[in-house]
Amino acid sequence: MFLHYLELAWRNTLAAKGLSALMVLALALGIGACMTTLTVYHVLSGDPIPHKSARLFNVQLDAGDMVGWTAGQEPTFDLTRFDATALLRDRRAPRQVMSSGFNTAVGLPEGDTKPIFSSVRMTSADFFAMFEAPFRHGGAWSAADDETQARVAVISASLNDKLFGGVNSVGREVIVRGQPLRVIGVLQPWKVQPHFWDLTLGSYSETEDFYLPFSTAMALKMGHWGNMNCWGKGANGGSSLDLNASCSWIQYWVELDKPGDAAAFRDYLVAYSEAQRKAGRFERPTNVRLRSLMDWLGAQKVLPADVRLQTWLAFGFLAVCVLNMVGLLLARTLRRSGEIGVRRALGATRGDIFRQFVVEAGLLGLAGALLGLLFAQGGLWLVRQSPNDYARLAELDATMLALTLGLALLASLVAGLLPAWRAALVTPALQLKVQ
């Protein structure tokens, strides 16, 4: 019976080409606008590590001075090197990472290849396991390498391709600021969005190309790139990267066995802060933050407010398009009252008429979905041309493709309910008398 309804729907659609095309276009415009903004929202609000994000926590300690301080304000964004080193040494979490970024040229000892300007992350050994970095060759360094300031490095697949032609480069040397470092690992292509472990370099920046132990970077005076907040005497006459410098610039993350362990770890942070106040290092009242990954992204407003607004506006536009479709379907239904009366007189039930008109609306919805996909692809192409750092991520994946088709069919079926109900109420005797 469904095939019969489908055949009738196709014939009736062709019989009113102009009206059908207008309904398909209206629905497609609504779907295209809605899916363009919804795809951007989906990309920007996604969980970068869904299966463990609830166990990853960002750490903040308020080590600043009293200048400009107000009660209840956020702690300093990052940690000082002294505090990050102390927390790492205490090892109160199963995994913990201190890290920061900079940019530099990476070359080869032979000098045959031009050095590649690369983004660099100086970090501690747990970084790769905590954030599940996928290795193609070799592996990460150990905690012992952190302590001995080992001259080792991990490089990205992209940098490996540029420097070594894509071959296994484990054991080879690279030169960074005149210093030789041995490659011990090569990552597979690795995209993590947003770049949550260091938002100071851009929420949607690419993952780094070069990784080395934090202690090694400090011993070789590799420098720093990104956010830095100093107070009081700042670097005390020395470098702002010194161990005792009153400057916050290090991102600190911990991984706990279960989300419920956060309370105990927060108590530890409070006790540490109180101890630093007694020692005279911290001036402000104890003010710690321990946020899970998704809470951290929310607190830092990684999802732009204008994207939320655009998404709501697009859904509003879709609602207007659906209402227009309802009006057009009602107009077409009234024009076919005579046909409906004849069908009822020949034995068709009200249910038969209702189902036929719902199938017709679904057919129009399918056509609108296909055209809406083209509009959505065009809208996403325009988004990718914008200067926003997240623009390159605006791609329609399989999930959003399925959602597009489902949303279009749902919208068309909702639009078709009232006209179908109205058609089912047509009185055959009255229509035959008029005819």
Coordinates of C-alpha atoms in Angstrom, one line a residue:
M1 CA 0.0 0.0 0.0
F2 CA 2.9 2.3 0.8
L3 CA 4.1 2.0 -2.8
H4 CA 0.7 3.0 -4.0
Y5 CA 0.7 6.1 -1.8
L6 CA 4.2 6.9 -3.1
E7 CA 3.1 6.6 -6.7
L8 CA 0.1 8.9 -6.1
A9 CA 2.4 11.4 -4.3
W10 CA 4.8 11.4 -7.3
R11 CA 1.9 12.0 -9.7
N12 CA 0.4 14.8 -7.6
T13 CA 3.8 16.4 -7.2
L14 CA 4.3 16.5 -11.0
A15 CA 0.8 17.7 -11.5
A16 CA 1.6 20.9 -9.5
K17 CA 5.3 21.5 -10.4
G18 CA 5.4 25.1 -9.5
L19 CA 3.8 24.8 -6.1
S20 CA 5.8 21.7 -5.3
A21 CA 9.1 23.4 -6.3
L22 CA 8.2 26.4 -4.1
M23 CA 7.6 24.1 -1.1
V24 CA 10.9 22.2 -1.7
L25 CA 12.8 25.4 -2.0
A26 CA 11.3 26.9 1.2
L27 CA 12.2 23.7 3.1
A28 CA 15.7 23.5 1.6
L29 CA 16.5 27.1 2.6
G30 CA 15.5 26.4 6.1
I31 CA 17.3 23.1 6.3
G32 CA 20.5 24.6 4.7
A33 CA 20.6 27.6 7.1
C34 CA 19.8 25.4 10.1
M35 CA 22.4 22.7 9.3
T36 CA 25.1 25.2 8.5
T37 CA 24.9 26.8 12.0
L38 CA 24.1 23.5 13.7
T39 CA 27.2 21.9 12.2
V40 CA 29.4 24.7 13.4
Y41 CA 27.8 24.4 16.8
H42 CA 28.4 20.6 16.8
V43 CA 32.1 21.0 15.9
L44 CA 32.8 23.7 18.5
S45 CA 30.8 22.2 21.4
G46 CA 32.1 18.6 21.0
D47 CA 33.9 16.7 23.7
P48 CA 37.5 16.1 22.6
I49 CA 38.0 13.0 24.7
P50 CA 34.4 11.8 25.4
H51 CA 35.3 8.5 27.2
K52 CA 37.6 10.1 29.8
S53 CA 36.9 13.9 29.8
A54 CA 35.1 13.5 33.2
R55 CA 38.4 12.3 34.7
L56 CA 40.6 15.1 33.3
F57 CA 40.9 18.2 35.4
N58 CA 42.5 21.6 34.9
V59 CA 44.3 23.1 38.0
Q60 CA 44.3 26.8 39.0
L61 CA 46.0 28.3 42.1
D62 CA 45.8 31.9 43.0
A63 CA 49.4 32.9 43.4
G64 CA 49.1 36.6 42.5
D65 CA 49.6 39.6 44.7
M66 CA 46.9 41.8 46.2
V67 CA 47.2 44.6 43.5
G68 CA 43.9 44.8 41.8
W69 CA 42.5 41.9 43.6
T70 CA 38.8 41.6 44.4
A71 CA 37.0 38.9 46.4
G72 CA 35.6 36.0 44.4
Q73 CA 37.5 36.7 41.2
E74 CA 39.1 33.9 39.1
P75 CA 42.6 32.7 40.1
T76 CA 45.5 33.4 37.9
F77 CA 44.9 31.6 34.6
D78 CA 48.1 29.4 34.7
L79 CA 50.5 28.2 37.3
T80 CA 54.0 29.5 38.2
R81 CA 56.9 27.2 37.4
F82 CA 57.5 26.8 41.2
D83 CA 54.0 25.6 41.9
A84 CA 53.7 23.4 38.8
T85 CA 57.1 21.7 39.7
A86 CA 55.9 21.2 43.3
L87 CA 52.6 19.6 42.3
L88 CA 54.4 17.3 39.8
R89 CA 56.9 16.3 42.5
D90 CA 54.1 15.5 45.0
R91 CA 52.5 13.0 42.6
R92 CA 49.0 13.2 44.2
A93 CA 47.3 12.1 40.9
P94 CA 47.8 9.0 38.9
R95 CA 48.8 11.2 35.9
Q96 CA 49.7 14.8 35.9
V97 CA 51.1 17.1 33.2
M98 CA 52.8 20.5 33.3
S99 CA 53.3 22.1 29.9
S100 CA 53.7 25.3 27.9
G101 CA 54.3 26.2 24.3
F102 CA 56.7 28.1 22.1
N103 CA 57.7 28.2 18.4
T104 CA 61.1 27.6 17.0
A105 CA 63.0 26.2 14.0
V106 CA 63.7 22.5 13.9
G107 CA 66.5 21.3 11.5
L108 CA 68.9 18.4 10.8
P109 CA 72.6 18.1 11.7
E110 CA 73.5 17.6 8.1
G111 CA 72.1 21.0 7.1
D112 CA 70.8 19.6 3.8
T113 CA 67.2 20.3 4.8
K114 CA 66.0 23.8 5.5
P115 CA 64.9 24.1 9.2
I116 CA 61.2 23.9 9.7
F117 CA 59.5 26.6 11.9
S118 CA 57.4 24.5 14.2
S119 CA 55.0 24.8 17.1
V120 CA 56.6 23.2 20.2
R121 CA 55.2 21.8 23.5
M122 CA 57.5 21.4 26.5
T123 CA 55.8 19.0 28.8
S124 CA 56.2 16.2 31.3
A125 CA 56.1 12.4 30.5
D126 CA 52.4 11.8 31.2
F127 CA 51.3 14.1 28.5
F128 CA 51.0 11.4 25.8
A129 CA 49.2 8.8 27.9
M130 CA 46.9 11.3 29.5
F131 CA 45.7 12.8 26.2
E132 CA 46.0 9.6 24.3
A133 CA 48.5 10.7 21.6
P134 CA 48.7 8.0 18.9
F135 CA 52.2 6.8 18.1
R136 CA 53.3 5.6 14.6
H137 CA 56.9 4.8 15.6
G138 CA 58.6 4.7 19.0
G139 CA 57.0 6.1 22.1
A140 CA 57.1 8.7 24.8
W141 CA 59.9 9.5 27.3
S142 CA 59.7 8.5 30.9
A143 CA 59.5 10.3 34.2
A144 CA 63.2 9.5 34.7
D145 CA 63.9 11.4 31.5
D146 CA 62.1 14.4 33.0
E147 CA 64.4 14.2 36.0
T148 CA 67.6 13.8 34.1
Q149 CA 66.8 16.5 31.5
A150 CA 67.2 13.9 28.7
R151 CA 67.9 15.3 25.2
V152 CA 65.0 13.5 23.6
A153 CA 62.0 14.6 21.5
V154 CA 58.7 13.4 19.9
I155 CA 57.7 14.8 16.6
S156 CA 54.4 14.9 14.6
A157 CA 53.7 12.9 11.4
S158 CA 53.7 16.2 9.5
L159 CA 57.2 17.2 10.7
N160 CA 58.5 13.7 10.2
D161 CA 57.4 13.9 6.6
K162 CA 59.1 17.3 6.0
L163 CA 62.4 16.4 7.7
F164 CA 62.7 12.7 7.0
G165 CA 60.5 12.0 4.1
G166 CA 58.1 10.0 6.2
V167 CA 60.4 7.2 7.1
N168 CA 60.9 5.9 10.7
S169 CA 63.1 8.6 12.2
V170 CA 63.4 7.1 15.7
G171 CA 67.0 7.3 16.8
R172 CA 67.8 10.2 14.4
E173 CA 68.9 13.6 15.6
V174 CA 67.3 17.0 15.1
I175 CA 68.8 20.4 15.9
V176 CA 66.8 22.9 18.0
R177 CA 68.4 26.3 18.7
G178 CA 71.8 24.7 18.2
Q179 CA 71.2 21.8 20.5
P180 CA 71.0 18.1 19.3
L181 CA 67.9 16.1 20.4
R182 CA 67.3 12.5 19.7
V183 CA 63.9 11.5 18.2
I184 CA 62.3 8.7 20.3
G185 CA 58.8 8.8 18.9
V186 CA 56.8 9.8 15.9
L187 CA 53.0 10.5 16.2
Q188 CA 50.3 9.5 13.8
P189 CA 48.3 12.4 12.4
W190 CA 46.5 13.7 15.5
K191 CA 43.8 16.3 15.6
V192 CA 42.3 17.4 18.9
Q193 CA 39.7 20.1 18.8
P194 CA 39.5 22.3 20.8
H195 CA 43.1 22.6 21.8
F196 CA 42.0 22.3 25.4
W197 CA 45.3 21.7 27.2
D198 CA 46.5 25.2 26.2
L199 CA 43.8 27.7 25.2
T200 CA 46.3 30.6 25.4
L201 CA 47.6 29.7 21.9
G202 CA 44.1 29.6 20.3
S203 CA 41.1 27.4 21.2
Y204 CA 41.2 25.7 17.8
S205 CA 44.9 25.8 16.9
E206 CA 46.6 22.7 15.5
T207 CA 48.2 20.2 17.8
E208 CA 52.0 20.8 18.1
D209 CA 54.7 19.4 15.8
F210 CA 57.5 19.0 18.3
Y211 CA 57.5 17.8 22.0
L212 CA 60.4 17.7 24.4
P213 CA 60.7 17.3 28.2
F214 CA 59.9 20.5 30.2
S215 CA 63.1 20.1 32.2
T216 CA 65.2 19.8 29.1
A217 CA 63.6 23.0 27.6
M218 CA 64.4 24.9 30.7
A219 CA 68.0 23.6 30.9
L220 CA 68.6 24.6 27.3
K221 CA 66.7 28.0 27.8
M222 CA 64.3 27.3 25.0
G223 CA 62.0 30.2 25.8
H224 CA 58.3 30.5 25.9
W225 CA 55.4 31.6 23.7
G226 CA 51.9 32.4 24.8
N227 CA 50.1 33.8 27.9
M228 CA 52.2 35.1 30.8
N229 CA 51.1 37.0 33.9
C230 CA 53.7 38.5 36.2
W231 CA 53.2 40.5 39.4
G232 CA 55.2 42.1 42.2
K233 CA 58.8 42.2 41.3
G234 CA 58.1 39.9 38.4
A235 CA 61.1 37.9 37.5
N236 CA 63.1 39.4 40.5
G237 CA 65.7 40.8 38.1
G238 CA 66.1 37.5 36.2
S239 CA 64.3 35.6 33.6
S240 CA 60.5 35.3 33.9
L241 CA 60.9 31.6 33.3
D242 CA 63.1 31.1 36.4
L243 CA 61.9 28.7 39.0
N244 CA 61.2 31.4 41.6
A245 CA 59.9 34.0 39.2
S246 CA 56.5 35.4 40.2
C247 CA 55.0 34.7 36.8
S248 CA 52.2 32.3 35.8
W249 CA 52.6 30.7 32.4
I250 CA 52.3 26.9 32.8
Q251 CA 49.2 24.8 32.1
Y252 CA 48.6 22.0 34.6
W253 CA 46.3 19.0 34.1
V254 CA 45.6 15.9 36.2
E255 CA 43.9 12.6 35.4
L256 CA 42.1 10.9 38.3
D257 CA 40.9 7.3 38.5
K258 CA 37.3 8.5 38.8
P259 CA 35.4 11.8 38.9
G260 CA 34.7 11.3 42.6
D261 CA 38.4 11.6 43.4
A262 CA 38.2 15.3 42.6
A263 CA 37.1 16.3 46.1
A264 CA 40.2 14.7 47.7
F265 CA 42.5 16.3 45.2
R266 CA 40.9 19.7 45.7
D267 CA 41.5 19.3 49.4
Y268 CA 45.1 18.7 48.6
L269 CA 45.3 21.9 46.5
V270 CA 43.7 23.9 49.3
A271 CA 46.2 22.5 51.8
Y272 CA 49.1 23.3 49.4
S273 CA 47.8 26.9 48.9
E274 CA 47.5 27.4 52.7
A275 CA 51.0 26.2 53.2
Q276 CA 52.3 28.6 50.5
R277 CA 50.4 31.5 52.3
K278 CA 52.1 30.6 55.6
A279 CA 55.4 30.6 53.8
G280 CA 54.7 34.1 52.4
R281 CA 54.6 33.1 48.8
F282 CA 50.8 33.5 48.3
E283 CA 49.2 36.8 49.4
R284 CA 45.6 36.3 48.3
P285 CA 43.1 34.2 50.3
T286 CA 43.1 30.6 49.2
N287 CA 41.3 30.3 46.0
V288 CA 41.7 27.1 43.9
R289 CA 39.8 25.8 40.9
L290 CA 39.7 22.2 39.8
R291 CA 37.4 21.9 36.7
S292 CA 36.7 18.9 34.6
L293 CA 37.6 19.2 30.9
M294 CA 34.1 20.2 29.8
D295 CA 33.5 22.5 32.7
W296 CA 36.8 24.1 31.9
L297 CA 35.8 24.7 28.2
G298 CA 32.5 26.1 29.4
A299 CA 34.2 28.5 32.0
Q300 CA 36.6 29.8 29.3
K301 CA 33.7 30.3 26.8
V302 CA 35.4 28.3 24.1
L303 CA 32.0 28.1 22.3
P304 CA 31.5 31.7 20.9
A305 CA 28.3 33.4 22.0
D306 CA 27.5 34.4 18.4
V307 CA 27.4 30.8 17.3
R308 CA 24.7 30.0 19.9
L309 CA 22.7 33.0 18.7
Q310 CA 23.1 32.1 15.0
T311 CA 21.9 28.5 15.8
W312 CA 18.7 29.7 17.5
L313 CA 18.1 32.2 14.7
A314 CA 18.5 29.4 12.1
F315 CA 16.0 27.2 13.9
G316 CA 13.6 30.1 13.9
F317 CA 14.1 30.5 10.2
L318 CA 13.4 26.8 9.7
A319 CA 10.2 27.2 11.7
V320 CA 9.1 30.0 9.4
C321 CA 9.8 27.9 6.4
V322 CA 7.8 25.0 7.8
L323 CA 4.8 27.3 8.5
N324 CA 5.1 28.5 4.8
M325 CA 5.1 24.9 3.7
V326 CA 2.0 24.2 5.9
G327 CA 0.2 27.1 4.1
L328 CA 1.1 25.9 0.7
L329 CA 0.1 22.3 1.5
L330 CA -3.3 23.5 2.8
A331 CA -3.8 25.5 -0.4
R332 CA -3.0 22.5 -2.5
T333 CA -5.3 20.3 -0.4
L334 CA -8.3 22.7 -0.9
R335 CA -7.8 22.6 -4.6
R336 CA -8.0 18.8 -4.6
S337 CA -11.2 18.6 -2.6
G338 CA -13.1 17.2 -5.5
E339 CA -10.5 14.4 -6.1
I340 CA -10.6 13.5 -2.4
G341 CA -14.4 13.3 -2.5
V342 CA -14.3 10.9 -5.5
R343 CA -11.8 8.7 -3.7
R344 CA -13.9 8.6 -0.5
A345 CA -17.0 7.7 -2.6
L346 CA -15.0 4.8 -4.2
G347 CA -14.2 3.4 -0.8
A348 CA -11.1 5.1 0.5
T349 CA -11.2 5.7 4.3
R350 CA -10.2 8.8 6.1
G351 CA -7.1 6.9 7.2
D352 CA -6.2 6.2 3.6
I353 CA -6.5 9.9 2.7
F354 CA -4.5 10.9 5.7
R355 CA -1.7 8.5 5.0
Q356 CA -1.6 9.5 1.3
F357 CA -1.1 13.2 2.1
V358 CA 1.5 12.4 4.8
V359 CA 3.5 10.4 2.2
E360 CA 3.3 13.3 -0.2
A361 CA 4.7 15.6 2.5
G362 CA 7.5 13.1 3.2
L363 CA 8.4 13.0 -0.5
L364 CA 8.6 16.8 -0.6
G365 CA 10.7 16.6 2.6
L366 CA 13.1 14.2 0.9
A367 CA 13.6 16.5 -2.0
G368 CA 14.0 19.4 0.3
A369 CA 16.6 17.5 2.3
L370 CA 18.7 16.8 -0.8
L371 CA 18.6 20.4 -1.9
G372 CA 19.1 21.5 1.7
L373 CA 22.3 19.5 1.8
L374 CA 23.7 21.4 -1.2
F375 CA 22.7 24.7 0.5
A376 CA 24.4 23.5 3.8
Q377 CA 27.6 22.6 1.9
G378 CA 27.6 26.1 0.4
G379 CA 27.0 27.7 3.7
L380 CA 29.8 25.7 5.3
W381 CA 32.1 26.7 2.4
L382 CA 31.4 30.4 3.2
V383 CA 32.1 29.7 6.9
R384 CA 35.5 28.2 6.0
Q385 CA 36.4 31.4 4.2
S386 CA 36.0 33.5 7.3
P387 CA 39.0 34.5 9.4
N388 CA 37.8 32.8 12.6
D389 CA 40.2 30.2 14.0
Y390 CA 37.5 27.5 14.0
A391 CA 36.4 28.2 10.4
R392 CA 38.5 25.3 8.9
L393 CA 36.7 22.8 11.1
A394 CA 33.3 23.5 9.5
E395 CA 32.7 20.2 7.7
L396 CA 29.6 18.1 7.4
D397 CA 30.4 14.7 8.9
A398 CA 28.3 11.5 8.7
T399 CA 26.4 12.3 11.9
M400 CA 25.4 15.7 10.7
L401 CA 24.5 14.3 7.3
A402 CA 22.1 11.8 8.9
L403 CA 20.7 14.6 11.1
T404 CA 20.1 16.7 8.0
L405 CA 18.0 14.1 6.3
G406 CA 16.1 13.3 9.5
L407 CA 15.4 16.9 10.3
A408 CA 14.1 17.6 6.8
L409 CA 11.8 14.6 6.9
L410 CA 10.6 15.4 10.4
A411 CA 9.9 19.0 9.4
S412 CA 8.0 18.0 6.2
L413 CA 5.9 15.4 8.1
V414 CA 5.1 18.0 10.8
A415 CA 4.1 20.4 8.1
G416 CA 2.0 17.8 6.4
L417 CA 0.0 16.7 9.5
L418 CA -2.5 19.6 9.4
P419 CA -3.2 19.5 5.6
A420 CA -3.5 15.7 5.8
W421 CA -6.0 16.0 8.7
R422 CA -7.9 18.6 6.7
A423 CA -8.0 16.4 3.7
A424 CA -9.3 13.5 5.7
L425 CA -12.2 15.6 6.9
V426 CA -13.5 16.3 3.4
T427 CA -17.1 15.2 3.0
P428 CA -17.6 13.1 -0.1
A429 CA -21.3 13.8 -0.6
L430 CA -20.8 17.6 -0.6
Q431 CA -18.0 17.4 -3.1
L432 CA -19.9 15.0 -5.4
K433 CA -22.9 17.3 -5.3
V434 CA -20.7 20.3 -6.2
Q435 CA -19.0 18.4 -9.0

